[in-house]
């Protein structure tokens, strides 16, 4: 059994716990938290919740530590720090800072002889894999990534900061006609506005001016101004009833040409429709944890990404079984 | 530059030649044929066409030999044989015989210190990758593979063997409503008849009995009887004009559940729409050749499949570039 530690017990931590319970080759040995452990209720009986200050006592009892913190402030510190003690996996998703994060984790993991796999999930993660495979196969082509329909946390936060807004949720939606145009192989040039729309559900504070709030949302530079934005004002009751889900998804396309005269068009499409963004993310994370454990057993060390992992390492099946049944 | 040899110059061999010409890090150094080389005209100036009997003279002049023969009789013999001299890549697609083929290539390649990558293309190949990733991520789920719209060579051949048939082409088509049902996440149980239809375009010999031919096609066990089959009788002129293409494609789905009470559904979809089946296949083959060369340089040997290759090895980009731009 691969012994899994979970650092952080929010949506992601809980998702890891659920995914490990589904995996025949893994067990959760401890959940670590910055909170008072007695206040953290987990799902699995018999698994201790431990304050993070004691994590070094668990050095030889955990094969892979899965870091479930946020990318803004937690992971840049935690992943290199924990890579000194454990094989680690994270879902760092701040694309612009990946090279820096990679360098920090690589140095720490190499010194300790551990493996650290960063930026796993679906984007970055499975979508990255699709981009790399598809770009390699069709070098003469064009990439398209659409997100949604799903909640953008950053955009929801931006609305909540507007005066008079009590609560808000923002859905990013791909434009159906643009999806169809890409799918047809016509290689359209698409503006920001043509790729996604933004749909906002807003609960106002008592007495707030709806027209002013709507204007402030729609004119917000970068966040909403470049998009066709729809604003719905709803009651708190409706908000809680219909807008607490964590569904998400998206589409990665590569369209490209081959042939002596580039006469043949090809369309590669990968799409995800996810009822639970965090649970799908953690389902990827535990496959990566399985791979990290195997890579470490083989003597590898340092920072890796999902692009460095042989696909077979995701699976509980042997090479023979994979070749016989899934190849 | 990675020096590529091409064994066999049919649709696949020609496709490899075109794909290598598109690759900045590769060159074709020779095309090998069982025919009289003077009768084989290739696209690239300055590249010799050589009879296969002389192939052993090229042992140190080729980094990877791409084998472009058929899976029925060519590759089972050629791939192990050539793996004694070269790193090799093939597109062996006889799923039931992959374990045996793997064992033969593995023994030959290991003894010679070479790498042999078998069964690369899109199915087996990219579709296999998707099955392995998706099954690993969503262990509690269901797989669906649809093929088409595209030509099935085996079914076209079966029609041509019927008395009175001059020429024939059979298209395998996915059933649109079943695609939609799978895509919706409803996890339908689908019969053979509900997944694909078969559409046949037939040119009759003079005086042949159309009704009898149509009946023979539709009642053919295994090939057509389990499907809704449509037969169109057309002129030889129309046949040559509209049915000489090599388009193909297909869809791989994995639908699965996560959550404490399995309350969340997820749908992963991967699809290909290909104007040229052989050119897409060879576009994959040359990425695998790039990977095989790198794996060999790193000291690996023996038989591998696409499931054993780190995705980054498909690419001409460095790890730094991939992390900065595609992760």
XYZ file of C-alpha atoms in Angstrom:
654
model
C 0.000 0.000 0.000
C 1.213 3.477 -0.881
C 1.004 5.588 2.275
C -0.540 8.990 1.506
C -0.355 12.113 3.674
C -2.781 14.967 3.040
C -1.649 18.517 3.827
C -4.653 20.829 4.162
C -8.277 19.818 4.484
C -10.407 22.066 2.291
C -12.193 20.972 -0.894
C -8.994 19.507 -2.333
C -7.913 17.707 0.837
C -11.315 16.135 1.182
C -11.240 15.163 -2.511
C -7.892 13.422 -2.030
C -9.290 11.505 0.926
C -12.264 10.320 -1.174
C -10.046 9.376 -4.128
C -7.605 7.436 -1.937
C -10.537 5.484 -0.505
C -11.427 4.509 -4.100
C -7.850 3.367 -4.871
C -7.016 -0.279 -4.148
C -3.284 0.379 -3.713
C -3.334 3.390 -1.348
C -4.208 4.403 2.178
C -4.408 7.766 3.895
C -2.162 7.642 6.950
C -2.654 11.184 8.257
C -4.261 14.533 7.497
C -2.233 17.612 8.440
C -3.770 20.972 9.235
C -2.765 24.419 10.437
C -5.948 24.489 12.522
C -6.527 22.906 15.923
C -6.828 19.206 14.893
C -9.748 18.686 17.261
C -11.828 21.071 15.129
C -11.236 19.153 11.879
C -13.674 16.311 11.172
C -12.586 13.983 8.379
C -14.477 11.198 6.588
C -12.266 8.190 7.223
C -12.367 6.456 10.581
C -9.083 5.749 12.310
C -7.010 8.289 10.359
C -5.372 10.852 12.647
C -5.639 14.601 12.083
C -2.323 16.154 13.063
C -1.136 19.711 13.479
C 1.348 20.669 10.783
C 3.948 21.521 13.460
C 4.398 17.783 14.027
C 4.828 16.831 10.381
C 8.536 15.996 10.682
C 7.654 13.057 12.968
C 5.940 11.466 9.957
C 8.988 11.475 7.695
C 9.299 7.689 7.450
C 5.608 6.893 7.680
C 4.452 8.571 4.461
C 5.357 7.642 0.884
C 3.789 10.665 -0.808
C 2.467 13.887 0.711
C -0.264 15.568 -1.346
C -0.315 19.320 -0.824
C -3.827 20.732 -0.943
C -3.183 24.419 -0.292
C -3.738 27.395 -2.576
C -1.396 28.539 -5.323
C -1.269 32.184 -4.246
C 0.506 31.882 -0.915
C 0.503 28.267 0.400
C 2.188 26.165 -2.264
C 5.103 28.494 -3.164
C 6.276 27.998 0.440
C 4.950 24.548 1.310
C 5.973 22.502 -1.708
C 9.746 23.235 -1.490
C 9.594 22.971 2.313
C 7.825 19.613 2.336
C 9.982 18.277 -0.529
C 12.836 18.263 1.970
C 10.994 15.555 3.957
C 8.654 13.769 1.554
C 7.865 12.939 -2.020
C 5.290 15.617 -2.792
C 2.554 16.340 -5.318
C 0.809 19.682 -5.764
C -1.710 21.385 -8.050
C 0.106 24.743 -8.372
C -1.877 26.530 -11.086
C -0.295 29.950 -11.388
C 0.947 29.405 -14.954
C 3.211 32.441 -15.054
C 5.129 31.349 -11.943
C 5.606 27.677 -12.827
C 9.282 28.043 -13.885
C 10.174 29.695 -10.562
C 8.191 27.181 -8.523
C 9.814 24.339 -10.466
C 13.307 25.626 -9.664
C 12.559 25.937 -5.932
C 11.019 22.478 -5.659
C 13.759 20.946 -7.806
C 16.542 22.229 -5.549
C 14.829 21.058 -2.360
C 13.790 17.661 -3.703
C 17.180 16.904 -5.253
C 19.016 17.693 -2.048
C 16.739 15.393 -0.060
C 16.584 12.656 -2.704
C 12.830 13.077 -3.112
C 10.468 13.491 -6.044
C 8.224 16.565 -6.286
C 5.558 16.679 -8.991
C 4.040 20.123 -9.438
C 1.061 21.602 -11.278
C -1.107 18.504 -11.576
C -4.841 18.577 -12.079
C -6.695 19.390 -15.275
C -5.352 22.820 -16.261
C -2.450 22.712 -15.667
C -2.478 18.945 -15.886
C -4.526 16.926 -18.352
C -5.019 19.966 -20.610
C -1.237 20.488 -20.631
C -0.717 16.883 -21.661
C -3.156 17.322 -24.525
C -1.410 20.501 -25.664
C 1.995 18.770 -25.680
C 0.829 15.601 -27.451
C -1.225 17.513 -30.016
C 1.394 20.171 -30.728
C 4.001 17.478 -31.242
C 1.806 15.431 -33.581
C 0.518 18.409 -35.587
C 3.376 20.946 -35.592
C 1.705 23.005 -38.322
C -1.469 24.016 -36.535
C -3.406 26.113 -34.116
C -4.373 25.690 -30.429
C -7.674 26.607 -28.853
C -8.545 26.246 -25.165
C -12.067 26.977 -23.944
C -13.084 26.827 -20.292
C -16.466 26.155 -18.777
C -19.175 26.154 -18.163
C -17.792 26.650 -14.687
C -17.193 29.013 -11.837
C -14.271 31.418 -11.984
C -13.262 32.118 -8.398
C -11.257 35.220 -9.312
C -14.131 36.805 -11.211
C -16.637 35.970 -8.467
C -14.297 37.642 -5.956
C -14.020 40.727 -8.163
C -17.806 41.153 -8.167
C -18.011 40.664 -4.405
C -15.616 43.577 -3.930
C -18.144 45.975 -5.545
C -19.987 48.200 -3.106
C -23.537 46.943 -2.505
C -22.844 43.306 -3.434
C -23.591 40.722 -0.756
C -22.642 37.626 -2.699
C -21.829 36.681 -6.294
C -20.903 33.816 -8.538
C -19.496 34.149 -12.024
C -19.712 31.432 -14.657
C -17.348 31.342 -17.607
C -19.113 29.880 -20.641
C -17.592 28.886 -23.971
C -19.356 30.408 -26.988
C -21.106 27.464 -28.650
C -20.837 28.810 -32.217
C -17.074 29.303 -31.793
C -16.677 25.761 -30.461
C -18.505 24.559 -33.572
C -16.332 26.682 -35.863
C -13.148 25.260 -34.322
C -14.550 21.734 -34.415
C -15.282 22.084 -38.127
C -11.585 22.639 -38.839
C -12.101 26.115 -40.292
C -9.284 27.562 -38.092
C -11.120 30.747 -37.143
C -9.311 33.713 -35.632
C -11.244 34.321 -32.421
C -11.204 37.404 -30.244
C -11.542 37.186 -26.464
C -15.207 38.175 -26.825
C -15.844 35.414 -29.347
C -14.456 32.652 -27.144
C -16.186 33.080 -23.785
C -19.143 34.849 -22.231
C -19.444 35.696 -18.546
C -22.653 35.083 -16.627
C -22.997 36.625 -13.171
C -25.446 35.822 -10.371
C -25.494 38.584 -7.807
C -27.170 39.016 -4.413
C -27.457 42.712 -3.517
C -27.219 44.293 -0.077
C -30.514 45.837 1.024
C -31.072 49.127 -0.807
C -28.164 48.765 -3.253
C -28.583 50.264 -6.737
C -28.838 47.357 -9.199
C -28.243 49.495 -12.292
C -25.037 50.948 -10.844
C -23.728 47.505 -9.791
C -24.492 46.052 -13.224
C -22.656 48.923 -14.910
C -19.639 48.537 -12.611
C -19.463 44.813 -13.373
C -19.815 45.164 -17.143
C -17.244 47.953 -17.381
C -14.611 46.351 -15.154
C -11.396 46.339 -17.247
C -9.812 42.947 -18.052
C -12.296 41.036 -15.911
C -15.544 41.849 -17.737
C -15.143 44.664 -20.237
C -13.656 42.451 -22.998
C -16.561 39.981 -22.717
C -20.286 39.836 -23.332
C -21.444 39.792 -19.737
C -24.894 38.983 -18.389
C -25.871 39.983 -14.850
C -28.749 38.336 -12.971
C -29.866 39.700 -9.622
C -31.229 36.952 -7.442
C -32.300 36.365 -3.855
C -29.966 34.939 -1.264
C -32.231 31.906 -1.039
C -31.973 31.213 -4.781
C -28.228 31.817 -4.642
C -27.717 29.226 -1.926
C -30.018 26.752 -3.618
C -28.718 26.915 -7.190
C -25.211 28.333 -7.090
C -23.232 26.342 -4.540
C -21.972 23.719 -7.019
C -18.379 23.250 -8.091
C -18.942 22.023 -11.636
C -16.419 22.963 -14.317
C -14.900 21.741 -17.534
C -13.431 22.835 -20.808
C -12.133 21.984 -24.245
C -8.644 21.747 -25.732
C -8.418 21.696 -29.502
C -5.545 21.373 -31.894
C -6.254 21.781 -35.571
C -3.456 21.148 -38.005
C -2.478 20.325 -41.524
C -0.449 17.559 -43.131
C 0.254 16.523 -46.696
C 2.605 17.423 -49.500
C 0.589 20.567 -50.137
C -0.926 20.781 -46.642
C -4.141 19.523 -48.154
C -5.320 17.464 -45.178
C -6.951 18.948 -42.097
C -7.078 17.220 -38.739
C -8.975 18.137 -35.590
C -8.013 16.821 -32.160
C -10.480 17.609 -29.378
C -10.241 16.830 -25.679
C -13.030 17.852 -23.370
C -13.997 17.526 -19.735
C -17.443 17.909 -18.171
C -16.987 17.771 -14.426
C -19.651 17.812 -11.728
C -16.933 18.499 -9.172
C -13.838 20.446 -10.129
C -11.947 19.614 -6.873
C -12.793 15.904 -6.949
C -11.631 15.520 -10.549
C -8.465 17.442 -9.722
C -7.734 15.167 -6.774
C -8.474 12.075 -8.875
C -5.596 13.233 -11.081
C -3.429 14.065 -8.045
C -3.608 10.561 -6.644
C -2.636 9.013 -10.007
C 0.348 11.343 -9.980
C 1.117 10.319 -6.381
C 1.168 6.672 -7.535
C 3.587 7.636 -10.307
C 5.757 9.724 -7.953
C 6.107 6.784 -5.609
C 7.180 4.506 -8.457
C 9.633 7.052 -9.866
C 11.156 7.464 -6.388
C 11.444 3.685 -5.989
C 13.332 3.656 -9.307
C 15.837 6.127 -7.906
C 14.671 9.308 -9.593
C 14.711 12.595 -7.728
C 14.021 16.309 -8.217
C 11.065 18.222 -9.598
C 8.886 16.697 -12.307
C 5.667 17.623 -14.030
C 2.922 15.509 -15.537
C 4.797 15.847 -18.839
C 7.659 13.739 -17.444
C 5.549 10.792 -16.301
C 5.128 7.695 -18.489
C 1.330 7.231 -18.812
C 1.547 3.612 -17.578
C 2.697 4.937 -14.183
C -0.777 6.426 -13.619
C -2.300 2.962 -13.533
C -2.640 0.226 -10.938
C -2.357 -2.300 -13.782
C 0.891 -3.985 -14.811
C 2.512 -3.450 -18.196
C 1.231 -6.870 -19.303
C -2.328 -6.045 -18.278
C -2.238 -2.647 -19.956
C -0.911 -4.092 -23.211
C -3.481 -6.885 -23.186
C -6.543 -4.814 -22.311
C -6.076 -1.080 -22.882
C -3.478 -0.720 -25.652
C 19.436 15.647 -36.691
C 17.748 12.317 -36.005
C 18.416 10.065 -38.976
C 15.236 8.241 -40.035
C 15.002 5.146 -42.223
C 11.676 4.208 -43.809
C 10.906 0.546 -44.457
C 8.123 0.186 -47.012
C 6.749 2.876 -49.280
C 2.953 2.618 -49.341
C 0.556 5.141 -47.771
C 2.332 4.934 -44.413
C 5.860 5.163 -45.804
C 4.914 8.208 -47.832
C 3.233 9.713 -44.753
C 6.424 9.265 -42.723
C 8.417 10.966 -45.455
C 6.031 13.961 -45.420
C 6.034 14.169 -41.613
C 9.839 14.014 -41.397
C 10.030 16.872 -43.891
C 7.846 18.911 -41.485
C 10.078 18.078 -38.473
C 12.961 20.476 -37.754
C 15.053 17.831 -35.954
C 14.860 14.924 -38.412
C 15.943 13.827 -41.832
C 15.069 10.825 -43.969
C 18.323 9.096 -44.913
C 16.951 6.178 -46.938
C 13.754 4.445 -48.029
C 13.871 0.646 -48.152
C 11.660 -1.459 -50.386
C 11.142 -5.067 -51.390
C 10.512 -3.852 -54.930
C 13.091 -2.952 -57.556
C 14.262 0.453 -56.196
C 14.295 1.949 -59.689
C 10.491 1.555 -59.811
C 9.884 3.476 -56.572
C 9.544 7.249 -56.952
C 9.729 9.169 -53.666
C 9.007 12.828 -52.898
C 12.297 13.982 -51.403
C 15.204 14.777 -53.665
C 18.550 13.228 -52.841
C 17.227 10.443 -50.614
C 18.209 6.996 -51.897
C 15.703 4.169 -52.396
C 17.422 0.935 -51.446
C 16.466 -2.706 -51.770
C 15.772 -4.267 -48.405
C 18.445 -6.907 -49.019
C 21.067 -4.197 -48.415
C 19.617 -2.896 -45.174
C 22.383 -4.266 -42.951
C 24.832 -1.856 -44.618
C 22.860 1.006 -43.026
C 23.239 -0.199 -39.438
C 25.308 2.802 -38.299
C 23.706 5.382 -40.570
C 20.176 5.298 -39.164
C 19.028 6.316 -35.683
C 15.459 5.035 -35.967
C 13.882 2.787 -38.590
C 10.152 3.287 -39.041
C 8.437 0.126 -40.239
C 5.557 0.875 -42.585
C 4.351 -2.617 -43.449
C 1.048 -4.300 -42.646
C 0.135 -5.916 -39.348
C -1.085 -9.182 -40.853
C 2.135 -10.574 -42.266
C 4.862 -7.881 -42.528
C 5.353 -6.507 -39.016
C 5.272 -9.787 -37.018
C 8.406 -10.766 -38.965
C 10.001 -7.389 -39.740
C 9.865 -5.642 -36.378
C 11.806 -8.299 -34.389
C 14.171 -8.807 -37.342
C 14.957 -5.091 -37.752
C 15.188 -4.567 -33.972
C 18.389 -6.615 -34.132
C 19.965 -3.823 -36.213
C 18.085 -0.598 -35.432
C 15.884 1.240 -33.006
C 12.484 0.586 -34.555
C 8.962 1.981 -34.434
C 5.887 0.255 -35.849
C 2.092 0.676 -35.990
C 1.172 -2.978 -35.329
C -2.605 -2.829 -34.839
C -3.702 -6.410 -34.352
C -4.841 -5.876 -30.733
C -5.205 -9.576 -29.904
C -1.610 -10.341 -30.875
C 0.103 -7.392 -29.171
C 1.409 -9.438 -26.180
C 3.072 -11.959 -28.511
C 4.498 -9.245 -30.772
C 5.783 -7.379 -27.715
C 7.622 -10.476 -26.462
C 9.285 -11.104 -29.829
C 10.416 -7.503 -30.279
C 11.533 -7.269 -26.652
C 13.832 -10.282 -26.936
C 15.409 -9.062 -30.185
C 15.801 -5.438 -29.078
C 17.242 -6.300 -25.674
C 19.842 -8.598 -27.170
C 20.971 -5.902 -29.592
C 20.725 -3.026 -27.107
C 18.061 -1.287 -29.175
C 14.661 0.225 -28.468
C 11.562 -1.033 -30.276
C 8.299 0.846 -29.868
C 5.294 -1.076 -31.165
C 1.629 -0.322 -31.887
C 1.846 3.449 -32.334
C -0.695 5.484 -34.258
C -4.154 6.476 -33.105
C -5.787 3.137 -32.242
C -3.682 1.556 -30.889
C -1.822 4.729 -29.965
C -3.465 7.980 -28.912
C -6.752 6.210 -28.127
C -4.842 3.757 -25.917
C -3.235 6.664 -24.066
C -6.641 8.192 -23.446
C -8.028 4.886 -22.171
C -5.115 4.488 -19.730
C -5.200 8.065 -18.435
C -8.987 8.123 -18.113
C -9.308 4.689 -16.508
C -6.651 5.614 -13.973
C -8.271 8.948 -13.111
C -11.840 7.608 -12.977
C -11.531 4.008 -11.741
C -15.275 3.770 -11.100
C -16.578 4.300 -14.613
C -17.345 3.091 -18.080
C -15.439 3.193 -21.406
C -16.888 3.870 -24.813
C -14.940 3.869 -28.083
C -16.648 4.892 -31.323
C -14.927 4.818 -34.693
C -15.659 6.854 -37.781
C -16.826 8.180 -39.928
C -14.157 6.293 -41.837
C -13.325 3.452 -44.156
C -12.979 -0.043 -42.739
C -10.591 -1.900 -45.019
C -11.605 -5.334 -43.727
C -15.296 -4.705 -44.364
C -14.639 -3.254 -47.822
C -12.629 -6.382 -48.655
C -15.460 -8.613 -47.425
C -17.895 -6.933 -49.829
C -15.467 -7.217 -52.721
C -15.324 -10.990 -52.228
C -19.063 -11.271 -53.032
C -19.844 -12.630 -56.477
C -20.885 -9.831 -58.852
C -19.105 -7.010 -56.983
C -16.544 -5.048 -58.958
C -15.524 -2.598 -56.240
C -16.735 -1.527 -52.804
C -16.060 0.812 -49.920
C -17.553 0.493 -46.455
C -17.814 3.397 -44.026
C -18.193 2.805 -40.301
C -20.300 5.593 -38.752
C -20.917 6.281 -35.079
C -24.608 6.600 -34.174
C -25.084 10.280 -33.354
C -27.811 9.767 -30.736
C -25.611 7.269 -28.871
C -22.680 9.706 -28.925
C -25.008 12.294 -27.402
C -26.264 9.875 -24.748
C -22.700 9.028 -23.699
C -21.691 12.688 -23.762
C -24.587 13.558 -21.439
C -23.162 11.286 -18.750
C -26.197 8.988 -18.669
C -23.982 5.865 -18.923
C -26.162 4.037 -21.447
C -25.765 0.311 -22.105
C -25.253 0.188 -25.855
C -25.557 -2.823 -28.142
C -23.314 -3.252 -31.176
C -26.197 -2.056 -33.355
C -26.637 1.077 -31.254
C -23.018 2.168 -31.532
C -22.205 2.050 -35.239
C -23.912 1.849 -38.595
C -22.304 0.548 -41.775
C -22.693 2.370 -45.071
C -21.600 0.569 -48.238
C -20.889 1.957 -51.708
C -20.814 -0.827 -54.277
C -19.960 -0.988 -57.981
C -21.553 -4.061 -59.607
C -20.164 -6.177 -62.417
C -22.251 -5.963 -65.598
C -25.436 -7.988 -65.184
C -25.013 -8.704 -61.486
C -28.178 -8.999 -59.379
C -28.299 -5.973 -57.061
C -30.966 -7.424 -54.764
C -28.977 -10.610 -54.220
C -25.736 -8.675 -53.516
C -27.514 -6.367 -51.063
C -29.001 -9.370 -49.234
C -25.621 -11.110 -49.062
C -24.003 -8.004 -47.616
C -26.703 -7.329 -45.019
C -26.825 -10.924 -43.829
C -23.072 -11.482 -43.602
C -22.440 -12.749 -40.030
C -20.198 -10.641 -37.750
C -19.345 -8.180 -40.520
C -22.801 -6.738 -41.287
C -25.598 -8.754 -39.699
C -25.210 -7.163 -36.212
C -25.431 -3.634 -37.701
C -27.918 -1.413 -39.484
C -26.380 -1.505 -42.928
C -27.144 0.715 -45.904
C -26.092 -0.301 -49.408
C -25.756 2.185 -52.271
C -25.090 0.946 -55.789
C -23.084 3.498 -57.725
C -21.207 3.799 -61.004
C -17.497 3.205 -61.244
C -17.101 6.868 -62.180
C -18.858 8.053 -59.018
C -16.899 5.536 -56.971
C -13.561 6.845 -58.207
C -14.624 10.453 -57.805
C -16.134 10.350 -54.312
C -14.773 7.322 -52.514
C -11.018 7.396 -52.858
C -10.402 9.384 -49.645
C -8.657 8.079 -46.548
C -10.510 10.102 -43.914
C -11.170 8.532 -40.532
C -11.589 9.385 -36.881
C -13.330 8.378 -33.710
C -14.209 9.098 -30.121
C -12.953 7.736 -26.794
C -15.109 8.435 -23.754
C -14.700 7.639 -20.098
C -17.593 8.460 -17.830
C -17.125 7.991 -14.121
C -18.254 8.867 -10.656
C -16.570 10.399 -7.619
C -17.806 11.601 -4.243
C -18.603 10.176 -0.850
C -21.847 8.792 -2.246
C -20.732 8.694 -5.893
C -22.861 11.768 -6.431
C -20.621 13.471 -9.006
C -20.466 12.492 -12.666
C -17.586 13.284 -14.960
C -17.246 12.898 -18.716
C -13.878 12.763 -20.481
C -14.041 12.866 -24.277
C -11.227 12.619 -26.803
C -11.991 12.778 -30.482
C -10.159 12.823 -33.773
C -11.426 14.026 -37.148
C -8.798 13.109 -39.708
C -8.729 13.940 -43.412
C -5.940 11.415 -43.846
C -5.759 8.378 -41.630
C -2.229 7.369 -42.786
C -0.797 10.888 -42.481
C -2.094 11.319 -38.944
C -0.772 7.874 -38.033
C 2.663 8.738 -39.367
C 2.604 12.101 -37.582
C 2.328 10.071 -34.372
C 4.997 7.612 -35.547
C 7.619 10.293 -35.999
C 6.967 11.725 -32.515
C 7.497 8.215 -31.193
C 10.675 7.904 -33.262
C 11.932 11.101 -31.607
C 11.162 9.591 -28.202
C 12.757 6.240 -29.100
C 15.962 7.992 -30.080
C 16.052 9.865 -26.777
C 15.279 6.753 -24.730
C 18.066 4.896 -26.541
C 20.499 7.757 -25.893
C 19.600 7.451 -22.198
C 20.598 3.788 -22.238
C 17.172 2.145 -22.331
C 16.585 -0.948 -24.405
C 13.906 -3.511 -25.222
C 10.321 -3.219 -26.375
C 8.205 -0.259 -25.316
C 4.773 1.059 -26.163
C 3.378 4.568 -26.255
C 2.273 3.979 -22.629
C 5.914 3.883 -21.516
C 6.951 7.206 -23.083
C 7.026 10.426 -21.034
C 4.857 12.896 -23.017
C 7.659 15.482 -23.084
C 9.708 13.098 -25.233
C 7.231 13.600 -28.096
C 8.225 17.240 -28.377
C 11.083 19.129 -30.014
C 10.864 21.641 -27.143
C 13.030 21.498 -24.025
C 11.618 20.887 -20.557
C 12.015 24.614 -19.805
C 10.114 25.621 -22.933
C 7.338 23.122 -22.288
C 6.902 24.278 -18.689
C 6.896 27.938 -19.691
C 4.540 27.681 -22.653
C 2.468 24.496 -22.707
C 2.089 23.378 -19.079
